[in-house]
Amino acid sequence: MTQNNNRPYQKGAQKKPYHNSKGGTHKPNIRSQSNDKNGVDVRIGQNFPLTIKRLGINGEGIGYFKRKIVFVPGALPDEVAVVKVTDVQPKYIAAKVLKIREKSPNRVKPLDEYADEVGGFELEHMNYDAQLAFKKDVLVQSLEKFQPRGWSDYDLRDTIGMDNPYEYRNKAQFPVRKIGDQLSVGMYKRSSHDLVDLPVVHTQSPATMKVLRTVRELLDKLSVSIYNEDKNRGTVKTIVARVSHTTDEVQLTFVTNTDGFPGDKALIEAINSALPEVTGIFQNFNPGRVSLVWGEETIKLWGKDYIEETVMGKTFQLSPRAFMQLNHTQMSVVYEEALTALDLTHADKLVDAYAGVGTIGLSLADKVGEVRGMEIIPEAVDDANINAKINHITNAHYEVGTAEELFPKWQSEGWLADALVVDPPRTGLDTALRREILRTKPEKFVYISCNASTLARDLVDLTKAYKVDYIQSIDMFPQTARWEGVVKLTRRNN
Ligand code: SAH
């Protein structure tokens, strides 16, 4: 459910910050021409006008050139654009906009001027209402494709958006490199290793940006060793700043190539006087040219071990690696929606599947008899159990393991779930879990999904025993194409 790094217990974990998956297809193609079976003759570099029909699930414009599908990032439905072909594949053409001839009324000027260069801003050129409508449409496209039972009659509720669809990311995780004389802290251009220095990022919380930009100046001023990828030498690779929505405290982590950190004392002193909001400073050691951002070992250099975040009245302690949704405001909306949809009673036994640090189950623990949750990352499970203690919750327990193993195991041991909430990563539910759900049919069932496509696929199975009461889309990631939703399912009588 959150983007942009390799935190282990994260939905849709991606290897590089803000790299969008679509960009990966735009490789230079040695075939300059493709005559496919439909006889579409098109070359890389060729220009033509194109009418955009709709947006694809990654937010890119879709048009047809002689009936072959063309993907054009940055183009909007009903626009006519002159496009230039960047790739030709048997099944599709990729192209970029040269000129918009007829503009969509939904087109707006992106606040982030580099929005079309780096990933994470796929929809910033579209007004927010149109973005919300698009997110509902993504769901429709996925349901149309998989056609789960009764799909055309589902109650698909309008996407819940944000009052301010900017400044929502509570964590910034940006690589640091020296480019010539300039110290850059920012994001990579799509499918490249060119780092763009980003003084302002409108989707990030201003607190995280302030810390990153100030730390950048201090690194420069104190001539702290910066990682050089070509030579595989130097120290600081990535800076991570995470702000607590609840306390405004910021946790700062330096991911380093070396296990030593020359100059750290002076740096910490300078940070202490320039940034009183930073209450804990950490070093994560991740040597060498690796695609994962975080290494295994994290040590505290200074300050507090945790920042604290409040979620639905419960307190969660977050160490640098502990997972928390990136958008606190919308996360609360998702949990509230899940709570409403579950309609719990004090007798219920609730399963919190794909639990992370237990935010969902612990938020709901005082509404039910008992909570059990499972999660594959041991550190997250430790955090979940610690979070239960901090909040004096005695009826919740988390175990390490997969949902597909532990859910059937508990049932076979006679611990029968009355209520089930699943919050899987983008891959959706494992077949074995779907089978067990169909066999045991918990009465109350809510599916929180971050991928409309795997949700629609899973519903093909799940609707054998359940009907879909409604699907509530929630915009967790404004300005991006990412979809999130809560599905209320009710057991069928037949
Ligand atoms: N519910 C949490 C976390 C959701 S992210 C929250 O709202 O914050 C999805 C989680 O599922 C990740 O923490 C991931 O580590 C975990 N996961 C992935 N595959 C799993 C599986 N097969 N069984 C259980 N958990 C899994």
Short mmCIF file of C-alpha atoms and ligand atoms in Angstrom, two decimals:
data_model
loop_
_atom_site.label_atom_id
_atom_site.label_comp_id
_atom_site.label_asym_id
_atom_site.label_seq_id
_atom_site.Cartn_x
_atom_site.Cartn_y
_atom_site.Cartn_z
CA MET A 1 0.00 0.00 0.00
CA THR A 2 2.94 2.31 -0.06
CA GLN A 3 5.51 3.04 -2.55
CA ASN A 4 9.09 3.59 -3.20
CA ASN A 5 11.57 1.41 -1.46
CA ASN A 6 12.67 -1.94 -0.30
CA ARG A 7 11.30 -1.86 3.18
CA PRO A 8 10.71 -5.50 3.58
CA TYR A 9 7.18 -5.40 4.83
CA GLN A 10 5.71 -3.17 2.32
CA LYS A 11 3.08 -3.64 -0.26
CA GLY A 12 4.29 -3.50 -3.81
CA ALA A 13 7.87 -3.06 -2.71
CA GLN A 14 9.90 -1.52 -5.46
CA LYS A 15 13.61 -1.54 -5.71
CA LYS A 16 14.27 2.07 -6.46
CA PRO A 17 12.56 5.09 -5.03
CA TYR A 18 9.77 6.32 -7.22
CA HIS A 19 10.69 4.23 -10.21
CA ASN A 20 7.53 3.45 -11.98
CA SER A 21 7.11 0.07 -13.48
CA LYS A 22 5.91 1.25 -16.84
CA GLY A 23 9.17 3.05 -17.55
CA GLY A 24 10.99 -0.25 -17.72
CA THR A 25 9.65 -1.03 -21.16
CA HIS A 26 11.11 2.02 -22.81
CA LYS A 27 14.43 0.47 -23.64
CA PRO A 28 16.21 1.30 -26.85
CA ASN A 29 15.09 -1.32 -29.27
CA ILE A 30 17.50 -2.86 -31.70
CA ARG A 31 14.66 -3.64 -34.04
CA SER A 32 13.85 -0.34 -35.56
CA GLN A 33 10.84 -1.66 -37.37
CA SER A 34 8.15 -4.16 -36.77
CA ASN A 35 5.77 -5.60 -39.28
CA ASP A 36 3.36 -7.45 -37.07
CA LYS A 37 0.67 -9.81 -38.22
CA ASN A 38 -1.81 -6.98 -38.51
CA GLY A 39 0.52 -5.39 -41.00
CA VAL A 40 1.21 -2.37 -38.81
CA ASP A 41 4.39 -0.86 -40.09
CA VAL A 42 5.91 1.56 -37.63
CA ARG A 43 9.41 2.67 -36.76
CA ILE A 44 11.02 4.02 -33.63
CA GLY A 45 11.30 7.76 -34.08
CA GLN A 46 8.26 7.99 -36.31
CA ASN A 47 5.79 10.80 -35.52
CA PHE A 48 2.04 10.79 -35.98
CA PRO A 49 -1.05 12.45 -34.54
CA LEU A 50 -3.01 10.31 -32.12
CA THR A 51 -6.37 10.65 -30.40
CA ILE A 52 -6.28 9.48 -26.81
CA LYS A 53 -9.22 7.27 -25.92
CA ARG A 54 -8.68 6.52 -22.25
CA LEU A 55 -6.09 6.03 -19.53
CA GLY A 56 -4.51 2.66 -18.90
CA ILE A 57 -4.05 1.24 -15.41
CA ASN A 58 -0.67 2.92 -15.07
CA GLY A 59 -2.13 6.33 -15.89
CA GLU A 60 -0.73 6.49 -19.40
CA GLY A 61 -2.80 7.70 -22.35
CA ILE A 62 -4.02 5.02 -24.73
CA GLY A 63 -4.68 5.51 -28.41
CA TYR A 64 -4.71 3.29 -31.49
CA PHE A 65 -2.44 3.53 -34.49
CA LYS A 66 -3.91 1.43 -37.28
CA ARG A 67 -5.64 -0.62 -34.56
CA LYS A 68 -2.47 -1.25 -32.62
CA ILE A 69 -2.48 -0.01 -29.04
CA VAL A 70 -0.18 2.94 -28.30
CA PHE A 71 0.81 3.91 -24.74
CA VAL A 72 1.60 7.58 -24.28
CA PRO A 73 2.56 8.69 -20.77
CA GLY A 74 1.33 12.19 -20.00
CA ALA A 75 -1.48 12.28 -22.57
CA LEU A 76 -5.10 12.56 -21.43
CA PRO A 77 -8.37 11.16 -22.77
CA ASP A 78 -9.92 13.20 -25.61
CA GLU A 79 -6.63 14.87 -26.40
CA VAL A 80 -5.11 14.85 -29.84
CA ALA A 81 -1.35 14.69 -29.55
CA VAL A 82 1.51 14.47 -31.97
CA VAL A 83 3.53 11.58 -30.61
CA LYS A 84 6.92 10.10 -31.34
CA VAL A 85 7.39 6.34 -31.22
CA THR A 86 9.90 5.25 -28.57
CA ASP A 87 9.41 1.49 -28.73
CA VAL A 88 7.72 -1.06 -30.96
CA GLN A 89 6.71 -4.41 -29.53
CA PRO A 90 4.57 -7.18 -31.06
CA LYS A 91 1.59 -6.18 -28.92
CA TYR A 92 2.00 -2.48 -28.41
CA ILE A 93 3.71 0.74 -29.36
CA ALA A 94 5.18 3.12 -26.78
CA ALA A 95 5.35 6.78 -27.66
CA LYS A 96 5.95 10.16 -26.10
CA VAL A 97 4.13 13.43 -26.53
CA LEU A 98 5.75 15.97 -28.84
CA LYS A 99 2.87 18.38 -28.91
CA ILE A 100 -0.68 18.49 -27.64
CA ARG A 101 -2.88 19.72 -30.51
CA GLU A 102 -6.18 19.52 -28.69
CA LYS A 103 -6.06 19.85 -24.95
CA SER A 104 -8.29 18.09 -22.44
CA PRO A 105 -10.25 20.41 -20.14
CA ASN A 106 -8.88 18.22 -17.34
CA ARG A 107 -5.28 19.15 -18.09
CA VAL A 108 -3.55 21.22 -15.44
CA LYS A 109 0.02 22.41 -15.09
CA PRO A 110 1.82 20.01 -12.74
CA LEU A 111 3.14 21.69 -9.58
CA ASP A 112 6.28 19.62 -9.85
CA GLU A 113 8.06 20.73 -12.97
CA TYR A 114 10.07 17.50 -13.26
CA ALA A 115 6.85 15.46 -12.93
CA ASP A 116 7.17 13.88 -16.36
CA GLU A 117 10.81 12.92 -15.80
CA VAL A 118 10.76 11.00 -12.54
CA GLY A 119 8.30 8.37 -11.37
CA GLY A 120 5.58 9.03 -8.81
CA PHE A 121 3.70 11.86 -10.57
CA GLU A 122 1.90 9.93 -13.30
CA LEU A 123 -1.29 11.98 -12.97
CA GLU A 124 -0.08 15.37 -11.77
CA HIS A 125 -1.04 16.91 -15.13
CA MET A 126 -4.71 16.00 -14.55
CA ASN A 127 -7.11 17.85 -12.27
CA TYR A 128 -7.88 16.11 -9.02
CA ASP A 129 -11.53 15.30 -9.68
CA ALA A 130 -10.52 13.59 -12.91
CA GLN A 131 -7.86 11.66 -11.00
CA LEU A 132 -10.51 10.39 -8.59
CA ALA A 133 -12.78 9.39 -11.46
CA PHE A 134 -9.84 7.61 -13.10
CA LYS A 135 -9.29 5.55 -9.96
CA LYS A 136 -12.84 4.30 -10.08
CA ASP A 137 -12.37 3.54 -13.76
CA VAL A 138 -9.25 1.48 -13.05
CA LEU A 139 -11.44 -0.75 -10.93
CA VAL A 140 -14.07 -0.99 -13.67
CA GLN A 141 -11.37 -1.94 -16.21
CA SER A 142 -10.10 -4.71 -13.93
CA LEU A 143 -13.59 -6.07 -13.21
CA GLU A 144 -14.39 -6.04 -16.91
CA LYS A 145 -11.27 -8.03 -17.58
CA PHE A 146 -11.82 -10.75 -14.96
CA GLN A 147 -15.62 -10.64 -14.76
CA PRO A 148 -16.19 -12.03 -11.26
CA ARG A 149 -19.75 -13.18 -10.57
CA GLY A 150 -22.24 -10.30 -10.64
CA TRP A 151 -19.53 -7.73 -11.43
CA SER A 152 -21.63 -5.44 -13.57
CA ASP A 153 -24.01 -4.84 -10.64
CA TYR A 154 -21.40 -4.09 -8.00
CA ASP A 155 -21.91 -0.92 -6.01
CA LEU A 156 -18.68 0.91 -6.87
CA ARG A 157 -18.47 3.93 -4.63
CA ASP A 158 -16.90 7.19 -5.69
CA THR A 159 -13.24 7.45 -4.74
CA ILE A 160 -12.63 9.18 -1.42
CA GLY A 161 -10.02 11.81 -2.14
CA MET A 162 -8.00 14.19 0.00
CA ASP A 163 -8.85 17.82 0.77
CA ASN A 164 -5.25 18.63 -0.02
CA PRO A 165 -3.92 16.02 -2.45
CA TYR A 166 -0.32 17.13 -1.82
CA GLU A 167 2.16 17.01 1.07
CA TYR A 168 0.87 13.62 2.15
CA ARG A 169 3.97 11.44 2.09
CA ASN A 170 5.31 11.14 5.58
CA LYS A 171 8.58 9.62 4.52
CA ALA A 172 11.17 10.76 2.01
CA GLN A 173 13.86 8.36 0.98
CA PHE A 174 16.18 10.00 -1.50
CA PRO A 175 19.55 8.95 -2.87
CA VAL A 176 22.49 11.37 -2.53
CA ARG A 177 25.15 11.70 -5.21
CA LYS A 178 27.74 14.22 -6.23
CA ILE A 179 27.21 15.25 -9.84
CA GLY A 180 30.17 17.38 -10.82
CA ASP A 181 30.40 19.87 -7.97
CA GLN A 182 26.75 19.71 -7.13
CA LEU A 183 25.43 17.58 -4.31
CA SER A 184 22.12 16.12 -5.48
CA VAL A 185 19.38 14.69 -3.28
CA GLY A 186 16.35 13.59 -5.21
CA MET A 187 14.92 10.91 -7.45
CA TYR A 188 16.10 9.04 -10.50
CA LYS A 189 14.78 9.84 -13.92
CA ARG A 190 12.57 7.03 -15.16
CA SER A 191 14.45 3.87 -16.10
CA SER A 192 17.82 5.54 -15.69
CA HIS A 193 20.47 6.20 -13.14
CA ASP A 194 20.41 9.97 -13.56
CA LEU A 195 19.62 11.57 -10.26
CA VAL A 196 17.57 14.76 -10.38
CA ASP A 197 18.18 17.15 -7.47
CA LEU A 198 14.77 18.03 -6.03
CA PRO A 199 14.56 21.11 -3.83
CA VAL A 200 10.75 20.88 -3.73
CA VAL A 201 8.48 17.84 -3.98
CA HIS A 202 4.85 18.77 -3.54
CA THR A 203 3.63 15.32 -2.59
CA GLN A 204 6.10 15.09 0.30
CA SER A 205 5.35 16.47 3.72
CA PRO A 206 7.17 19.80 4.04
CA ALA A 207 8.77 18.55 7.27
CA THR A 208 10.60 15.71 5.49
CA MET A 209 11.69 18.02 2.67
CA LYS A 210 13.01 20.62 5.07
CA VAL A 211 15.10 17.98 6.84
CA LEU A 212 16.46 16.50 3.60
CA ARG A 213 17.39 19.87 2.13
CA THR A 214 19.03 21.09 5.32
CA VAL A 215 20.95 17.84 5.71
CA ARG A 216 22.08 18.19 2.10
CA GLU A 217 23.56 21.61 2.90
CA LEU A 218 25.25 20.29 6.01
CA LEU A 219 26.75 17.33 4.18
CA ASP A 220 28.13 19.76 1.64
CA LYS A 221 29.41 22.27 4.16
CA LEU A 222 31.12 19.63 6.28
CA SER A 223 32.45 17.80 3.19
CA VAL A 224 31.05 14.48 4.38
CA SER A 225 32.02 11.58 2.12
CA ILE A 226 29.30 10.82 -0.44
CA TYR A 227 28.90 7.50 -2.22
CA ASN A 228 30.26 7.29 -5.75
CA GLU A 229 28.54 4.50 -7.62
CA ASP A 230 31.05 4.22 -10.48
CA LYS A 231 33.97 3.79 -8.12
CA ASN A 232 31.87 2.05 -5.49
CA ARG A 233 33.51 4.27 -2.87
CA GLY A 234 32.43 6.87 -0.36
CA THR A 235 29.95 6.82 2.48
CA VAL A 236 26.47 8.37 2.35
CA LYS A 237 24.18 6.74 -0.22
CA THR A 238 20.63 7.60 0.77
CA ILE A 239 18.94 9.86 3.31
CA VAL A 240 15.62 8.84 4.83
CA ALA A 241 13.46 11.27 6.79
CA ARG A 242 10.19 10.15 8.33
CA VAL A 243 7.86 12.48 10.17
CA SER A 244 5.26 11.53 12.72
CA HIS A 245 1.89 12.94 11.81
CA THR A 246 1.04 12.84 15.51
CA THR A 247 4.09 14.46 17.15
CA ASP A 248 5.84 16.22 14.21
CA GLU A 249 9.08 14.55 15.27
CA VAL A 250 11.39 13.47 12.48
CA GLN A 251 13.49 10.33 12.36
CA LEU A 252 16.57 10.56 10.19
CA THR A 253 18.54 7.66 8.75
CA PHE A 254 21.71 7.70 6.67
CA VAL A 255 22.13 4.61 4.53
CA THR A 256 25.88 4.18 4.07
CA ASN A 257 28.25 2.18 1.94
CA THR A 258 30.86 1.94 4.71
CA ASP A 259 30.27 0.71 8.24
CA GLY A 260 32.30 3.62 9.60
CA PHE A 261 30.87 7.10 9.23
CA PRO A 262 33.69 9.64 9.09
CA GLY A 263 32.59 13.05 10.29
CA ASP A 264 29.38 11.85 11.89
CA LYS A 265 29.99 13.67 15.20
CA ALA A 266 30.24 17.09 13.59
CA LEU A 267 27.31 16.28 11.33
CA ILE A 268 25.09 15.25 14.26
CA GLU A 269 25.99 18.43 16.14
CA ALA A 270 25.12 20.53 13.14
CA ILE A 271 21.82 18.69 12.65
CA ASN A 272 20.98 19.13 16.33
CA SER A 273 21.34 22.86 16.13
CA ALA A 274 19.74 23.34 12.71
CA LEU A 275 16.87 20.84 13.03
CA PRO A 276 15.43 20.47 16.53
CA GLU A 277 12.54 18.45 15.09
CA VAL A 278 14.95 15.59 14.38
CA THR A 279 14.74 13.45 17.51
CA GLY A 280 16.63 10.35 16.39
CA ILE A 281 19.52 9.81 13.96
CA PHE A 282 20.44 6.38 12.62
CA GLN A 283 22.91 4.71 10.29
CA ASN A 284 21.96 1.77 8.12
CA PHE A 285 24.88 -0.11 6.60
CA ASN A 286 24.31 -1.29 3.04
CA PRO A 287 27.60 -1.81 1.22
CA GLY A 288 28.21 -2.01 -2.51
CA ARG A 289 26.23 -1.58 -5.69
CA VAL A 290 22.96 -3.12 -4.64
CA SER A 291 19.51 -2.30 -5.82
CA LEU A 292 17.92 -2.59 -2.37
CA VAL A 293 17.96 0.68 -0.49
CA TRP A 294 18.26 -0.74 3.01
CA GLY A 295 20.89 -3.10 4.39
CA GLU A 296 20.39 -5.49 7.29
CA GLU A 297 22.16 -3.55 10.04
CA THR A 298 20.86 -0.35 11.60
CA ILE A 299 22.52 1.45 14.52
CA LYS A 300 21.42 4.49 16.43
CA LEU A 301 23.86 7.39 16.23
CA TRP A 302 21.96 9.77 18.46
CA GLY A 303 18.62 10.43 20.18
CA LYS A 304 15.43 8.45 20.58
CA ASP A 305 14.97 4.86 19.43
CA TYR A 306 11.50 5.51 18.04
CA ILE A 307 9.07 8.04 16.80
CA GLU A 308 5.48 7.50 17.83
CA GLU A 309 2.42 7.59 15.64
CA THR A 310 -1.20 7.42 16.71
CA VAL A 311 -3.61 5.40 14.60
CA MET A 312 -7.27 5.30 15.57
CA GLY A 313 -6.41 6.15 19.14
CA LYS A 314 -3.65 3.55 19.48
CA THR A 315 0.04 4.35 19.76
CA PHE A 316 2.63 2.75 17.51
CA GLN A 317 6.39 2.97 18.08
CA LEU A 318 8.30 3.14 14.85
CA SER A 319 11.94 2.20 14.59
CA PRO A 320 13.62 3.22 11.30
CA ARG A 321 12.71 -0.02 9.53
CA ALA A 322 9.21 -0.44 10.93
CA PHE A 323 6.51 -0.15 8.32
CA MET A 324 3.82 2.49 8.39
CA GLN A 325 1.56 3.58 5.57
CA LEU A 326 2.92 6.66 3.81
CA ASN A 327 -0.32 8.60 3.89
CA HIS A 328 -1.54 8.92 7.45
CA THR A 329 -4.76 10.74 6.64
CA GLN A 330 -5.97 8.24 4.05
CA MET A 331 -4.71 5.27 6.04
CA SER A 332 -7.14 6.28 8.76
CA VAL A 333 -9.91 6.49 6.16
CA VAL A 334 -9.09 2.96 4.98
CA TYR A 335 -9.15 1.58 8.52
CA GLU A 336 -12.41 3.37 9.32
CA GLU A 337 -13.93 1.94 6.16
CA ALA A 338 -12.71 -1.53 7.11
CA LEU A 339 -14.20 -1.12 10.58
CA THR A 340 -17.58 -0.04 9.21
CA ALA A 341 -17.62 -2.86 6.67
CA LEU A 342 -16.72 -5.52 9.24
CA ASP A 343 -19.53 -4.62 11.62
CA LEU A 344 -17.84 -6.38 14.54
CA THR A 345 -19.29 -7.59 17.83
CA HIS A 346 -17.53 -8.28 21.10
CA ALA A 347 -17.83 -12.01 20.62
CA ASP A 348 -16.02 -12.05 17.28
CA LYS A 349 -12.73 -13.76 16.64
CA LEU A 350 -10.94 -11.56 14.10
CA VAL A 351 -8.07 -12.50 11.81
CA ASP A 352 -5.77 -9.67 10.69
CA ALA A 353 -4.08 -11.25 7.69
CA TYR A 354 -1.01 -9.59 6.11
CA ALA A 355 -0.72 -7.62 9.29
CA GLY A 356 2.47 -5.54 8.98
CA VAL A 357 2.99 -4.08 12.47
CA GLY A 358 -0.59 -4.90 13.44
CA THR A 359 -2.12 -1.49 12.84
CA ILE A 360 -5.46 -2.86 11.65
CA GLY A 361 -6.00 -5.63 14.20
CA LEU A 362 -4.78 -3.55 17.13
CA SER A 363 -7.03 -0.66 16.13
CA LEU A 364 -9.97 -3.05 16.20
CA ALA A 365 -8.98 -5.16 19.22
CA ASP A 366 -11.29 -3.45 21.69
CA LYS A 367 -14.28 -4.12 19.42
CA VAL A 368 -13.85 -7.91 19.36
CA GLY A 369 -13.23 -10.92 21.59
CA GLU A 370 -9.88 -11.85 20.17
CA VAL A 371 -7.50 -10.89 17.37
CA ARG A 372 -4.97 -13.12 15.69
CA GLY A 373 -2.73 -11.86 12.97
CA MET A 374 0.03 -13.14 10.76
CA GLU A 375 2.81 -11.57 8.77
CA ILE A 376 5.91 -12.98 7.07
CA ILE A 377 8.44 -10.42 8.33
CA PRO A 378 9.60 -11.42 11.84
CA GLU A 379 10.58 -7.85 12.85
CA ALA A 380 7.12 -6.62 11.94
CA VAL A 381 5.53 -9.36 14.03
CA ASP A 382 7.76 -8.38 16.98
CA ASP A 383 6.64 -4.78 16.51
CA ALA A 384 3.00 -5.85 16.35
CA ASN A 385 3.28 -7.74 19.65
CA ILE A 386 5.17 -4.84 21.26
CA ASN A 387 2.53 -2.42 19.97
CA ALA A 388 -0.13 -4.60 21.59
CA LYS A 389 1.69 -4.31 24.94
CA ILE A 390 2.22 -0.55 24.69
CA ASN A 391 -1.51 -0.14 24.21
CA HIS A 392 -2.36 -2.61 27.01
CA ILE A 393 -4.10 -4.87 24.51
CA THR A 394 -4.23 -8.39 25.88
CA ASN A 395 -6.56 -10.06 23.38
CA ALA A 396 -4.35 -9.72 20.28
CA HIS A 397 -1.54 -11.97 19.20
CA TYR A 398 0.64 -11.95 16.08
CA GLU A 399 2.59 -14.83 14.56
CA VAL A 400 5.27 -15.13 11.90
CA GLY A 401 4.07 -17.03 8.86
CA THR A 402 2.11 -16.79 5.67
CA ALA A 403 -1.62 -16.24 5.64
CA GLU A 404 -2.03 -19.33 3.45
CA GLU A 405 -0.32 -21.51 6.09
CA LEU A 406 -1.52 -20.02 9.35
CA PHE A 407 -5.16 -19.32 8.51
CA PRO A 408 -5.88 -23.02 7.72
CA LYS A 409 -3.77 -24.11 10.68
CA TRP A 410 -5.73 -22.05 13.19
CA GLN A 411 -9.01 -23.25 11.71
CA SER A 412 -7.93 -26.89 11.87
CA GLU A 413 -6.96 -26.38 15.51
CA GLY A 414 -10.53 -25.35 16.19
CA TRP A 415 -9.97 -21.60 16.38
CA LEU A 416 -12.65 -20.52 13.94
CA ALA A 417 -12.60 -16.97 12.63
CA ASP A 418 -15.86 -15.01 12.63
CA ALA A 419 -14.29 -12.08 10.90
CA LEU A 420 -11.42 -11.80 8.46
CA VAL A 421 -9.61 -8.78 7.12
CA VAL A 422 -7.00 -9.31 4.42
CA ASP A 423 -4.60 -6.59 3.29
CA PRO A 424 -2.27 -8.36 0.86
CA PRO A 425 0.56 -6.91 -1.22
CA ARG A 426 0.01 -6.20 -4.90
CA THR A 427 0.15 -9.89 -5.76
CA GLY A 428 -3.19 -10.46 -4.01
CA LEU A 429 -4.26 -13.62 -2.19
CA ASP A 430 -2.55 -16.94 -2.54
CA THR A 431 -4.69 -19.71 -4.09
CA ALA A 432 -4.42 -21.84 -0.95
CA LEU A 433 -5.80 -18.99 1.16
CA ARG A 434 -8.69 -18.42 -1.24
CA ARG A 435 -9.50 -22.11 -1.08
CA GLU A 436 -9.50 -22.11 2.72
CA ILE A 437 -11.70 -18.99 2.84
CA LEU A 438 -14.17 -20.71 0.53
CA ARG A 439 -14.12 -23.83 2.69
CA THR A 440 -14.54 -22.17 6.09
CA LYS A 441 -16.51 -19.08 5.00
CA PRO A 442 -15.92 -16.60 7.83
CA GLU A 443 -19.12 -14.64 8.31
CA LYS A 444 -17.57 -11.17 8.08
CA PHE A 445 -14.99 -10.53 5.46
CA VAL A 446 -13.24 -7.38 4.27
CA TYR A 447 -10.64 -7.26 1.55
CA ILE A 448 -8.34 -4.22 1.52
CA SER A 449 -6.63 -4.14 -1.84
CA CYS A 450 -3.90 -2.02 -3.40
CA ASN A 451 -4.21 -3.61 -6.83
CA ALA A 452 -7.52 -3.61 -8.66
CA SER A 453 -6.30 -6.26 -11.06
CA THR A 454 -5.41 -8.96 -8.52
CA LEU A 455 -8.50 -8.00 -6.54
CA ALA A 456 -10.71 -8.67 -9.58
CA ARG A 457 -8.93 -11.97 -10.15
CA ASP A 458 -9.39 -13.01 -6.51
CA LEU A 459 -13.07 -12.05 -6.62
CA VAL A 460 -13.64 -14.63 -9.36
CA ASP A 461 -12.99 -17.27 -6.69
CA LEU A 462 -14.32 -15.47 -3.65
CA THR A 463 -17.71 -14.71 -5.21
CA LYS A 464 -18.42 -18.45 -5.29
CA ALA A 465 -19.20 -18.12 -1.58
CA TYR A 466 -19.56 -14.37 -1.06
CA LYS A 467 -21.32 -11.52 -2.70
CA VAL A 468 -19.73 -8.14 -3.10
CA ASP A 469 -21.76 -5.56 -1.16
CA TYR A 470 -19.69 -2.65 -2.34
CA ILE A 471 -16.19 -1.53 -3.23
CA GLN A 472 -15.01 1.75 -1.79
CA SER A 473 -12.05 3.25 -3.65
CA ILE A 474 -9.78 5.47 -1.55
CA ASP A 475 -7.05 7.67 -2.95
CA MET A 476 -3.96 6.81 -0.94
CA PHE A 477 -1.55 8.21 -3.51
CA PRO A 478 -2.80 11.40 -5.12
CA GLN A 479 -0.93 12.40 -8.30
CA THR A 480 -0.03 8.77 -9.00
CA ALA A 481 -2.00 6.05 -10.79
CA ARG A 482 -2.10 3.78 -7.75
CA TRP A 483 -5.44 2.44 -6.64
CA GLU A 484 -6.57 1.36 -3.18
CA GLY A 485 -9.93 0.08 -2.03
CA VAL A 486 -11.97 -1.64 0.63
CA VAL A 487 -14.35 -4.43 -0.36
CA LYS A 488 -17.22 -5.55 1.83
CA LEU A 489 -18.15 -9.16 1.22
CA THR A 490 -21.18 -10.98 2.60
CA ARG A 491 -21.55 -14.73 2.76
CA ARG A 492 -24.04 -16.15 0.29
CA ASN A 493 -26.83 -18.27 1.65
CA ASN A 494 -26.76 -20.77 -1.17
N1 SAH B 1 -1.93 -4.43 7.14
C1 SAH B 1 -0.69 -3.70 7.23
C2 SAH B 1 0.35 -4.09 6.21
C3 SAH B 1 -0.13 -4.28 4.82
S1 SAH B 1 1.18 -4.48 3.70
C4 SAH B 1 -0.95 -2.21 7.22
O1 SAH B 1 -2.06 -1.77 6.99
O2 SAH B 1 -0.03 -1.46 7.48
C5 SAH B 1 1.10 -6.22 3.33
C6 SAH B 1 1.90 -7.06 4.29
O3 SAH B 1 1.77 -8.43 3.93
C7 SAH B 1 3.38 -6.79 4.25
O4 SAH B 1 3.76 -6.45 5.55
C8 SAH B 1 4.02 -8.11 3.82
O5 SAH B 1 5.23 -8.38 4.48
C9 SAH B 1 2.98 -9.10 4.23
N2 SAH B 1 2.94 -10.36 3.46
C10 SAH B 1 3.32 -10.59 2.19
N3 SAH B 1 3.01 -11.84 1.83
C11 SAH B 1 2.41 -12.43 2.89
C12 SAH B 1 1.85 -13.72 3.10
N4 SAH B 1 1.85 -14.65 2.15
N5 SAH B 1 1.29 -13.97 4.31
C13 SAH B 1 1.27 -13.02 5.27
N6 SAH B 1 1.79 -11.78 5.12
C14 SAH B 1 2.36 -11.49 3.94
#
